[in-house]
mmCIF file of C-alpha atoms in Angstrom:
data_model
loop_
_atom_site.group_PDB
_atom_site.id
_atom_site.type_symbol
_atom_site.label_atom_id
_atom_site.label_comp_id
_atom_site.label_asym_id
_atom_site.label_seq_id
_atom_site.Cartn_x
_atom_site.Cartn_y
_atom_site.Cartn_z
ATOM 1 C CA MET M 1 0.177 -0.160 -0.016
ATOM 2 C CA SER M 2 1.054 3.354 -0.815
ATOM 3 C CA SER M 3 1.757 5.993 1.441
ATOM 4 C CA ILE M 4 -1.189 8.007 -0.445
ATOM 5 C CA GLU M 5 -3.354 5.322 -0.301
ATOM 6 C CA ALA M 6 -2.561 5.107 3.352
ATOM 7 C CA ARG M 7 -3.093 8.239 4.822
ATOM 8 C CA ARG M 8 -6.429 7.851 2.293
ATOM 9 C CA LEU M 9 -7.728 5.225 4.023
ATOM 10 C CA LEU M 10 -6.889 6.952 7.555
ATOM 11 C CA ALA M 11 -8.347 10.035 6.528
ATOM 12 C CA MET M 12 -11.788 7.740 5.542
ATOM 13 C CA LEU M 13 -11.544 5.996 8.752
ATOM 14 C CA ALA M 14 -11.169 9.274 11.172
ATOM 15 C CA ILE M 15 -13.848 10.647 8.933
ATOM 16 C CA VAL M 16 -16.229 7.393 9.920
ATOM 17 C CA ALA M 17 -15.219 7.171 13.136
ATOM 18 C CA ALA M 18 -16.443 10.948 13.427
ATOM 19 C CA MET M 19 -19.778 10.406 11.717
ATOM 20 C CA PRO M 20 -22.459 9.917 14.806
ATOM 21 C CA SER M 21 -24.718 6.836 14.621
ATOM 22 C CA SER M 22 -28.512 7.042 14.166
ATOM 23 C CA THR M 23 -28.588 5.824 17.607
ATOM 24 C CA SER M 24 -25.155 7.034 19.038
ATOM 25 C CA ALA M 25 -27.645 10.571 19.698
ATOM 26 C CA ALA M 26 -30.624 8.952 22.136
ATOM 27 C CA GLU M 27 -27.703 6.846 23.885
ATOM 28 C CA THR M 28 -25.753 9.271 25.166
ATOM 29 C CA ARG M 29 -29.236 11.958 25.692
ATOM 30 C CA ALA M 30 -29.531 12.680 29.642
ATOM 31 C CA LEU M 31 -31.616 9.409 30.704
ATOM 32 C CA ALA M 32 -31.908 7.161 27.274
ATOM 33 C CA ASP M 33 -31.639 4.067 29.874
ATOM 34 C CA ALA M 34 -34.934 5.529 31.804
ATOM 35 C CA LEU M 35 -36.746 7.212 29.023
ATOM 36 C CA ARG M 36 -35.692 5.416 25.694
ATOM 37 C CA SER M 37 -35.656 6.571 22.743
ATOM 38 C CA GLY M 38 -38.465 5.640 20.393
ATOM 39 C CA ARG M 39 -40.227 3.941 23.739
ATOM 40 C CA PRO M 40 -43.422 4.979 25.254
ATOM 41 C CA SER M 41 -42.917 5.034 28.804
ATOM 42 C CA CYS M 42 -44.365 5.433 32.437
ATOM 43 C CA HIS M 43 -42.912 6.529 36.170
ATOM 44 C CA ALA M 44 -44.920 6.713 39.070
ATOM 45 C CA ARG M 45 -44.403 6.765 42.466
ATOM 46 C CA ILE M 46 -47.512 5.885 44.713
ATOM 47 C CA PHE M 47 -47.884 6.914 47.904
ATOM 48 C CA ASP M 48 -49.459 4.663 50.927
ATOM 49 C CA ALA M 49 -51.511 5.860 53.879
ATOM 50 C CA THR M 50 -48.674 5.241 56.073
ATOM 51 C CA GLU M 51 -45.950 6.433 54.209
ATOM 52 C CA LEU M 52 -48.617 9.434 53.766
ATOM 53 C CA ALA M 53 -48.728 9.466 57.894
ATOM 54 C CA SER M 54 -44.573 9.503 57.976
ATOM 55 C CA HIS M 55 -44.102 12.544 55.774
ATOM 56 C CA PRO M 56 -47.283 15.238 57.097
ATOM 57 C CA ASN M 57 -45.139 17.955 55.687
ATOM 58 C CA GLN M 58 -46.126 16.239 52.088
ATOM 59 C CA ARG M 59 -48.662 16.998 49.869
ATOM 60 C CA VAL M 60 -48.332 14.619 47.204
ATOM 61 C CA ALA M 61 -49.765 11.624 47.700
ATOM 62 C CA ALA M 62 -49.172 10.289 43.734
ATOM 63 C CA ILE M 63 -46.728 11.348 41.320
ATOM 64 C CA MET M 64 -46.577 10.045 37.754
ATOM 65 C CA ILE M 65 -44.610 10.874 34.586
ATOM 66 C CA GLU M 66 -46.139 9.282 30.956
ATOM 67 C CA ARG M 67 -44.223 9.660 27.323
ATOM 68 C CA THR M 68 -47.557 7.961 25.075
ATOM 69 C CA ALA M 69 -46.260 7.654 21.548
ATOM 70 C CA GLN M 70 -47.627 10.630 20.625
ATOM 71 C CA ASP M 71 -45.184 11.884 22.492
ATOM 72 C CA VAL M 72 -42.640 9.676 20.807
ATOM 73 C CA ALA M 73 -43.480 10.950 17.640
ATOM 74 C CA THR M 74 -42.621 14.591 18.788
ATOM 75 C CA GLU M 75 -39.970 13.808 20.251
ATOM 76 C CA ARG M 76 -39.019 12.422 16.685
ATOM 77 C CA LYS M 77 -39.663 15.324 15.356
ATOM 78 C CA TRP M 78 -38.265 18.049 17.478
ATOM 79 C CA GLY M 79 -34.632 15.564 16.921
ATOM 80 C CA LYS M 80 -34.752 16.456 13.214
ATOM 81 C CA LEU M 81 -34.341 20.106 13.790
ATOM 82 C CA GLU M 82 -31.700 21.643 14.496
ATOM 83 C CA GLN M 83 -30.447 22.029 17.740
ATOM 84 C CA PHE M 84 -29.726 24.782 20.648
ATOM 85 C CA ASP M 85 -29.820 25.041 23.562
ATOM 86 C CA GLY M 86 -33.115 24.671 25.243
ATOM 87 C CA THR M 87 -34.370 22.537 22.248
ATOM 88 C CA PRO M 88 -36.843 20.460 23.792
ATOM 89 C CA VAL M 89 -35.623 16.784 23.771
ATOM 90 C CA ILE M 90 -38.443 14.596 25.811
ATOM 91 C CA SER M 91 -42.576 15.071 25.504
ATOM 92 C CA ALA M 92 -43.888 14.215 28.548
ATOM 93 C CA THR M 93 -46.814 14.490 30.582
ATOM 94 C CA LEU M 94 -46.734 14.903 34.483
ATOM 95 C CA ARG M 95 -50.339 13.858 36.810
ATOM 96 C CA VAL M 96 -50.317 14.655 40.549
ATOM 97 C CA ARG M 97 -52.778 13.771 42.810
ATOM 98 C CA LEU M 98 -52.461 15.499 46.084
ATOM 99 C CA ARG M 99 -53.496 14.822 49.169
ATOM 100 C CA GLY M 100 -56.597 15.545 50.060
ATOM 101 C CA ASP M 101 -57.690 15.674 46.727
ATOM 102 C CA PRO M 102 -59.183 13.061 44.938
ATOM 103 C CA ALA M 103 -58.710 14.427 41.894
ATOM 104 C CA LYS M 104 -55.725 13.888 39.503
ATOM 105 C CA HIS M 105 -54.253 16.900 38.039
ATOM 106 C CA SER M 106 -51.661 17.201 35.312
ATOM 107 C CA ALA M 107 -48.994 19.118 32.748
ATOM 108 C CA ARG M 108 -47.705 18.760 29.776
ATOM 109 C CA LEU M 109 -43.789 18.724 29.923
ATOM 110 C CA GLU M 110 -41.657 19.863 27.585
ATOM 111 C CA CYS M 111 -38.158 18.897 28.446
ATOM 112 C CA ALA M 112 -33.945 20.041 27.401
ATOM 113 C CA GLU M 113 -31.357 18.538 28.714
ATOM 114 C CA SER M 114 -28.944 20.837 31.294
ATOM 115 C CA ASP M 115 -24.891 21.028 31.123
ATOM 116 C CA GLU M 116 -25.471 18.896 34.759
ATOM 117 C CA GLY M 117 -26.632 15.472 32.519
ATOM 118 C CA ALA M 118 -30.636 16.404 33.942
ATOM 119 C CA LEU M 119 -33.435 17.148 32.301
ATOM 120 C CA VAL M 120 -35.109 20.904 32.799
ATOM 121 C CA CYS M 121 -39.194 20.493 32.227
ATOM 122 C CA THR M 122 -41.473 23.008 31.465
ATOM 123 C CA THR M 123 -44.849 22.861 30.978
ATOM 124 C CA PRO M 124 -46.305 25.513 27.744
ATOM 125 C CA ALA M 125 -49.191 26.276 29.252
ATOM 126 C CA CYS M 126 -48.162 28.276 32.005
ATOM 127 C CA ALA M 127 -44.019 29.740 31.902
ATOM 128 C CA GLY M 128 -42.255 30.378 34.525
ATOM 129 C CA GLY M 129 -41.826 27.160 36.625
ATOM 130 C CA GLU M 130 -39.692 23.985 35.673
ATOM 131 C CA ILE M 131 -38.460 21.012 37.508
ATOM 132 C CA TYR M 132 -35.963 18.812 36.594
ATOM 133 C CA LEU M 133 -35.506 14.980 35.939
ATOM 134 C CA GLY M 134 -32.301 13.023 36.912
ATOM 135 C CA SER M 135 -31.535 9.365 37.053
ATOM 136 C CA GLY M 136 -32.544 7.305 39.433
ATOM 137 C CA GLY M 137 -30.485 4.711 39.325
ATOM 138 C CA SER M 138 -31.661 1.284 37.161
ATOM 139 C CA ASP M 139 -34.503 2.453 35.303
ATOM 140 C CA ALA M 140 -35.582 4.804 38.135
ATOM 141 C CA ILE M 141 -36.174 8.596 37.338
ATOM 142 C CA ASN M 142 -34.909 11.895 40.180
ATOM 143 C CA VAL M 143 -37.974 14.400 39.594
ATOM 144 C CA SER M 144 -36.453 17.757 41.671
ATOM 145 C CA ILE M 145 -38.632 20.572 42.585
ATOM 146 C CA GLY M 146 -36.186 23.265 43.630
ATOM 147 C CA GLY M 147 -32.437 22.915 45.163
ATOM 148 C CA THR M 148 -29.578 23.688 47.093
ATOM 149 C CA LEU M 149 -27.366 26.385 46.026
ATOM 150 C CA LYS M 150 -23.304 26.166 46.707
ATOM 151 C CA ASP M 151 -23.612 27.310 50.582
ATOM 152 C CA GLY M 152 -25.834 24.549 50.735
ATOM 153 C CA ARG M 153 -29.263 26.681 51.039
ATOM 154 C CA PHE M 154 -32.426 25.173 49.706
ATOM 155 C CA ILE M 155 -34.028 27.310 47.137
ATOM 156 C CA GLY M 156 -37.943 26.393 46.281
ATOM 157 C CA HIS M 157 -39.768 26.246 43.092
ATOM 158 C CA TYR M 158 -43.021 25.047 41.238
ATOM 159 C CA ILE M 159 -44.238 23.618 38.151
ATOM 160 C CA HIS M 160 -48.180 25.035 37.000
ATOM 161 C CA LEU M 161 -50.719 21.342 37.323
ATOM 162 C CA ASP M 162 -53.213 22.986 35.212
ATOM 163 C CA GLU M 163 -53.560 24.784 31.899
ATOM 164 C CA SER M 164 -55.316 28.332 33.637
ATOM 165 C CA CYS M 165 -52.362 29.192 34.895
ATOM 166 C CA GLU M 166 -53.079 32.407 36.503
ATOM 167 C CA ALA M 167 -56.432 32.898 35.557
ATOM 168 C CA ARG M 168 -58.575 30.582 37.756
ATOM 169 C CA PRO M 169 -59.946 31.702 40.861
ATOM 170 C CA GLY M 170 -58.099 30.628 44.402
ATOM 171 C CA GLY M 171 -55.229 31.486 43.098
ATOM 172 C CA PRO M 172 -53.200 28.670 40.262
ATOM 173 C CA ILE M 173 -52.872 24.690 41.566
ATOM 174 C CA LEU M 174 -49.383 24.132 41.591
ATOM 175 C CA LEU M 175 -46.783 21.172 42.513
ATOM 176 C CA GLU M 176 -44.786 22.942 44.738
ATOM 177 C CA SER M 177 -41.365 21.681 46.978
ATOM 178 C CA GLY M 178 -42.597 23.222 49.919
ATOM 179 C CA ASP M 179 -41.211 21.290 53.116
ATOM 180 C CA GLY M 180 -41.838 17.772 52.136
ATOM 181 C CA ASP M 181 -42.382 17.763 48.747
ATOM 182 C CA ARG M 182 -38.599 18.350 46.990
ATOM 183 C CA ARG M 183 -37.884 15.142 45.328
ATOM 184 C CA PHE M 184 -38.913 11.905 44.746
ATOM 185 C CA THR M 185 -38.057 8.990 43.055
ATOM 186 C CA LEU M 186 -40.443 7.351 40.356
ATOM 187 C CA THR M 187 -39.759 3.780 39.324
ATOM 188 C CA ALA M 188 -40.340 1.640 35.500
ATOM 189 C CA ALA M 189 -44.498 0.789 35.853
ATOM 190 C CA PRO M 190 -46.813 -0.601 33.141
ATOM 191 C CA LYS M 191 -48.670 2.230 31.472
ATOM 192 C CA GLU M 192 -51.819 1.844 33.397
ATOM 193 C CA ALA M 193 -50.124 2.726 36.845
ATOM 194 C CA CYS M 194 -49.769 6.171 34.533
ATOM 195 C CA ARG M 195 -53.367 7.140 34.311
ATOM 196 C CA MET I 1 -8.493 52.445 79.567
ATOM 197 C CA LYS I 2 -7.637 49.027 78.354
ATOM 198 C CA ALA I 3 -11.117 47.722 79.652
ATOM 199 C CA LEU I 4 -13.026 50.902 77.539
ATOM 200 C CA THR I 5 -10.708 49.312 74.063
ATOM 201 C CA SER I 6 -11.653 45.871 74.847
ATOM 202 C CA THR I 7 -15.172 47.601 75.083
ATOM 203 C CA LEU I 8 -15.105 49.483 72.003
ATOM 204 C CA VAL I 9 -12.730 46.322 70.131
ATOM 205 C CA VAL I 10 -15.963 44.037 70.807
ATOM 206 C CA ALA I 11 -18.389 46.406 70.271
ATOM 207 C CA ALA I 12 -17.038 46.945 66.757
ATOM 208 C CA MET I 13 -16.734 42.834 66.488
ATOM 209 C CA LEU I 14 -19.867 42.922 66.876
ATOM 210 C CA ALA I 15 -20.988 45.362 64.520
ATOM 211 C CA LEU I 16 -19.091 44.065 61.771
ATOM 212 C CA PRO I 17 -21.532 41.030 61.010
ATOM 213 C CA ALA I 18 -24.849 42.917 61.002
ATOM 214 C CA ALA I 19 -23.167 46.240 59.069
ATOM 215 C CA ALA I 20 -21.887 43.223 56.660
ATOM 216 C CA VAL I 21 -25.493 41.968 55.993
ATOM 217 C CA ARG I 22 -26.905 45.191 56.187
ATOM 218 C CA ALA I 23 -24.422 45.983 53.089
ATOM 219 C CA GLU I 24 -25.470 43.087 51.335
ATOM 220 C CA THR I 25 -29.210 43.269 51.306
ATOM 221 C CA ASP I 26 -29.194 46.882 50.770
ATOM 222 C CA VAL I 27 -29.021 46.201 47.104
ATOM 223 C CA LEU I 28 -31.416 45.796 44.439
ATOM 224 C CA PHE I 29 -31.240 41.947 43.958
ATOM 225 C CA PRO I 30 -28.880 40.950 46.645
ATOM 226 C CA PRO I 31 -26.871 38.303 45.859
ATOM 227 C CA ALA I 32 -27.989 34.869 46.216
ATOM 228 C CA THR I 33 -31.352 36.042 46.958
ATOM 229 C CA ALA I 34 -35.283 34.860 45.489
ATOM 230 C CA GLY I 35 -37.121 37.641 45.118
ATOM 231 C CA CYS I 36 -40.396 38.661 43.293
ATOM 232 C CA TYR I 37 -41.836 41.103 41.959
ATOM 233 C CA VAL I 38 -45.357 41.938 40.660
ATOM 234 C CA GLY I 39 -47.158 45.192 38.971
ATOM 235 C CA ALA I 40 -48.620 47.014 35.857
ATOM 236 C CA GLU I 41 -47.426 49.234 33.470
ATOM 237 C CA VAL I 42 -47.326 53.094 34.177
ATOM 238 C CA THR I 43 -45.653 54.544 30.522
ATOM 239 C CA PRO I 44 -46.824 58.134 30.461
ATOM 240 C CA ILE I 45 -49.678 58.748 27.967
ATOM 241 C CA THR I 46 -47.204 61.837 26.784
ATOM 242 C CA ALA I 47 -44.778 60.185 26.050
ATOM 243 C CA GLY I 48 -45.021 59.809 22.563
ATOM 244 C CA VAL I 49 -43.834 55.722 22.871
ATOM 245 C CA ALA I 50 -44.885 53.006 20.479
ATOM 246 C CA PRO I 51 -47.816 51.643 20.982
ATOM 247 C CA TYR I 52 -47.913 47.817 20.855
ATOM 248 C CA ARG I 53 -48.869 46.238 17.568
ATOM 249 C CA LYS I 54 -48.916 42.820 16.026
ATOM 250 C CA PRO I 55 -51.419 42.353 18.121
ATOM 251 C CA ALA I 56 -52.235 45.550 19.654
ATOM 252 C CA VAL I 57 -53.109 44.306 22.702
ATOM 253 C CA PRO I 58 -51.443 46.020 25.819
ATOM 254 C CA VAL I 59 -50.339 44.124 29.200
ATOM 255 C CA THR I 60 -51.982 43.898 32.250
ATOM 256 C CA SER I 61 -49.670 41.813 34.423
ATOM 257 C CA VAL I 62 -45.075 42.015 34.836
ATOM 258 C CA ARG I 63 -43.905 39.738 37.478
ATOM 259 C CA LEU I 64 -39.921 39.677 37.650
ATOM 260 C CA GLU I 65 -38.907 36.777 38.988
ATOM 261 C CA ARG I 66 -35.482 35.144 40.561
ATOM 262 C CA SER I 67 -36.041 32.250 41.905
ATOM 263 C CA TYR I 68 -34.275 28.481 42.152
ATOM 264 C CA PRO I 69 -33.284 28.519 37.856
ATOM 265 C CA GLN I 70 -31.932 31.657 37.944
ATOM 266 C CA LEU I 71 -30.369 31.793 41.406
ATOM 267 C CA ALA I 72 -28.722 28.134 40.593
ATOM 268 C CA HIS I 73 -27.865 30.578 36.523
ATOM 269 C CA GLU I 74 -25.854 32.986 38.502
ATOM 270 C CA GLU I 75 -23.632 30.707 40.146
ATOM 271 C CA GLU I 76 -22.815 29.053 37.590
ATOM 272 C CA GLN I 77 -20.674 32.657 35.509
ATOM 273 C CA PRO I 78 -17.592 33.298 36.231
ATOM 274 C CA PRO I 79 -16.739 36.237 38.440
ATOM 275 C CA ARG I 80 -15.648 39.217 35.773
ATOM 276 C CA ALA I 81 -12.316 40.731 35.447
ATOM 277 C CA ASP I 82 -14.024 44.646 36.696
ATOM 278 C CA GLY I 83 -16.240 42.877 39.903
ATOM 279 C CA GLY I 84 -19.328 43.488 38.031
ATOM 280 C CA ARG I 85 -22.162 41.391 39.473
ATOM 281 C CA MET I 86 -23.855 40.228 36.945
ATOM 282 C CA ILE I 87 -27.868 38.659 37.852
ATOM 283 C CA ASN I 88 -30.274 36.068 35.818
ATOM 284 C CA LEU I 89 -33.788 37.211 36.554
ATOM 285 C CA ALA I 90 -37.792 35.946 34.598
ATOM 286 C CA VAL I 91 -39.863 38.216 32.921
ATOM 287 C CA SER I 92 -42.796 37.103 32.844
ATOM 288 C CA VAL I 93 -46.145 39.295 31.147
ATOM 289 C CA THR I 94 -49.823 38.507 30.578
ATOM 290 C CA PHE I 95 -51.400 40.614 27.855
ATOM 291 C CA ALA I 96 -55.073 41.675 28.375
ATOM 292 C CA ASP I 97 -55.983 38.688 25.930
ATOM 293 C CA ALA I 98 -54.666 35.885 28.046
ATOM 294 C CA GLY I 99 -58.442 34.843 29.068
ATOM 295 C CA LYS I 100 -59.247 34.170 25.505
ATOM 296 C CA PRO I 101 -59.087 30.589 24.030
ATOM 297 C CA GLY I 102 -56.438 29.208 22.769
ATOM 298 C CA ALA I 103 -54.266 32.538 23.513
ATOM 299 C CA VAL I 104 -50.662 32.177 25.422
ATOM 300 C CA LYS I 105 -51.461 32.680 28.950
ATOM 301 C CA ARG I 106 -48.363 33.993 29.507
ATOM 302 C CA TYR I 107 -45.593 35.670 28.347
ATOM 303 C CA SER I 108 -41.629 34.625 29.080
ATOM 304 C CA SER I 109 -38.095 36.499 28.440
ATOM 305 C CA GLY I 110 -35.082 34.580 26.837
ATOM 306 C CA ARG I 111 -33.557 32.073 29.860
ATOM 307 C CA TRP I 112 -30.160 32.830 30.097
ATOM 308 C CA GLU I 113 -30.197 36.994 29.494
ATOM 309 C CA LEU I 114 -27.388 38.313 32.460
ATOM 310 C CA LEU I 115 -28.644 42.163 33.405
ATOM 311 C CA GLN I 116 -25.327 44.376 35.628
ATOM 312 C CA CYS I 117 -26.018 45.498 38.880
ATOM 313 C CA THR I 118 -25.714 48.845 40.582
ATOM 314 C CA ALA I 119 -26.185 49.588 44.443
ATOM 315 C CA ASP I 120 -29.963 50.274 42.669
ATOM 316 C CA LEU I 121 -29.752 49.714 38.559
ATOM 317 C CA CYS I 122 -30.150 46.324 37.114
ATOM 318 C CA ASP I 123 -29.412 46.519 33.167
ATOM 319 C CA ALA I 124 -29.919 44.066 30.217
ATOM 320 C CA GLY I 125 -28.838 46.042 27.000
ATOM 321 C CA ASN I 126 -32.509 46.436 26.305
ATOM 322 C CA TYR I 127 -34.483 47.077 29.553
ATOM 323 C CA LYS I 128 -33.553 48.071 33.194
ATOM 324 C CA VAL I 129 -34.686 47.288 36.569
ATOM 325 C CA GLU I 130 -34.250 51.162 38.809
ATOM 326 C CA ARG I 131 -34.632 50.464 42.358
ATOM 327 C CA GLU I 132 -36.873 53.041 43.908
ATOM 328 C CA ALA I 133 -37.947 54.154 48.229
ATOM 329 C CA GLY I 134 -40.831 51.837 49.638
ATOM 330 C CA GLY I 135 -39.633 48.261 47.853
ATOM 331 C CA THR I 136 -40.653 49.237 44.067
ATOM 332 C CA VAL I 137 -38.846 48.943 40.807
ATOM 333 C CA LEU I 138 -39.178 50.467 37.546
ATOM 334 C CA LEU I 139 -39.363 48.076 34.640
ATOM 335 C CA ARG I 140 -37.718 50.238 31.837
ATOM 336 C CA MET I 141 -37.743 49.476 27.539
ATOM 337 C CA THR I 142 -34.537 50.282 26.583
ATOM 338 C CA GLY I 143 -34.707 49.445 23.496
ATOM 339 C CA GLY I 144 -37.585 46.873 23.620
ATOM 340 C CA MET I 145 -38.064 43.032 24.281
ATOM 341 C CA TYR I 146 -39.277 39.978 22.868
ATOM 342 C CA VAL I 147 -41.320 37.565 25.135
ATOM 343 C CA GLY I 148 -42.307 33.653 24.087
ATOM 344 C CA GLY I 149 -45.156 31.105 25.092
ATOM 345 C CA GLY I 150 -46.762 28.534 24.132
ATOM 346 C CA PRO I 151 -45.546 25.177 22.675
ATOM 347 C CA TYR I 152 -41.831 24.670 21.094
ATOM 348 C CA LEU I 153 -43.545 24.258 17.684
ATOM 349 C CA GLU I 154 -46.195 27.180 17.983
ATOM 350 C CA THR I 155 -43.863 29.803 19.561
ATOM 351 C CA ALA I 156 -46.275 32.758 20.114
ATOM 352 C CA HIS I 157 -43.733 36.193 20.312
ATOM 353 C CA ARG I 158 -44.692 39.844 21.199
ATOM 354 C CA ARG I 159 -43.070 43.273 22.486
ATOM 355 C CA LEU I 160 -42.445 44.973 24.882
ATOM 356 C CA PRO I 161 -41.533 48.793 22.661
ATOM 357 C CA ASP I 162 -38.905 51.164 23.891
ATOM 358 C CA GLY I 163 -40.044 53.702 26.531
ATOM 359 C CA HIS I 164 -42.638 51.683 27.556
ATOM 360 C CA VAL I 165 -42.225 51.409 31.786
ATOM 361 C CA TYR I 166 -43.853 49.236 33.948
ATOM 362 C CA ARG I 167 -43.705 49.751 37.919
ATOM 363 C CA LEU I 168 -43.586 46.506 40.155
ATOM 364 C CA VAL I 169 -44.108 46.074 44.038
ATOM 365 C CA ALA I 170 -41.547 43.933 46.138
ATOM 366 C CA SER I 171 -43.856 40.562 46.718
ATOM 367 C CA PRO I 172 -44.022 37.151 48.170
ATOM 368 C CA MET I 173 -42.580 34.631 45.925
ATOM 369 C CA ALA I 174 -45.868 33.115 45.951
ATOM 370 C CA ALA I 175 -47.245 36.023 44.376
ATOM 371 C CA CYS I 176 -44.677 34.971 40.520
ATOM 372 C CA ARG I 177 -46.150 31.099 40.460
#
């Protein structure tokens, strides 16, 4: 093999190695294991009466995050667009049942990757609030509301749980960090658990 | 005399932390401190500023929020060589047509914009926040601002034109939610 042919071969190999495969982007995406690209998912955490009794400051009685086939199609559509910071990669629905309230409240989520390898989820219905999804190990995801600054202080936050935004008489329905709702670990579950 | 000197030293030491706290909080948007301001438009009618266009719908309320996302973003910024203090704010705006079916309920500013602050003024370049007496601030458009809302692929944008002014009152965090 001449040195020119060898150099050309090396250059081709370098180009092939640099080309992203169709799956590599999805594999490196935050929470790629728990929220698999192209596959619907359901993650849920439902607290029983005993657990709620031992956490009197917790308002959340059940919390679920579901991605349907329609969400997967939306994610595919987003993936075909030019990617910027803040381009969403995960489409989902957050459902929450609050203590003492039989109704299940929900919010559409659009989640983009953060620099810290987590997902930042906002709801298009009402700008302002956001939650964070991180790996909970294995197939689980951690849902965080608010977070801790470098000095160790916790700063609370929220996300709106209905589409009325600020128009609802009596104030908006929120998932707020409060004293007992700062982080939840949701495990993979059959889709029925998310309804 | 020695006893008096010691007493003065102790008194000075006790006073120092209090002075430091006062110095830190006696500025607009103090470091690492959450805050919320809520208000409405106060642009003088005679000002001759550009009206709202496309659509010609006025603003009914404005919120300035500095909560966990903003404070976490500020912490990620490297210190500036000139010692300038940079903050991040979420500006959210409700227009008069927010109650119509299908309308965007609330518009917001870009997520990562930074404002450079002095004790009484924070400047984003295209808008300023000025501290007034009595816990109010003026949000003043100095170039104008685009705000957006709605789903990612159908995001609607509106503009707060140059010259418009809004007065906002320091409020509990819940008022910004």
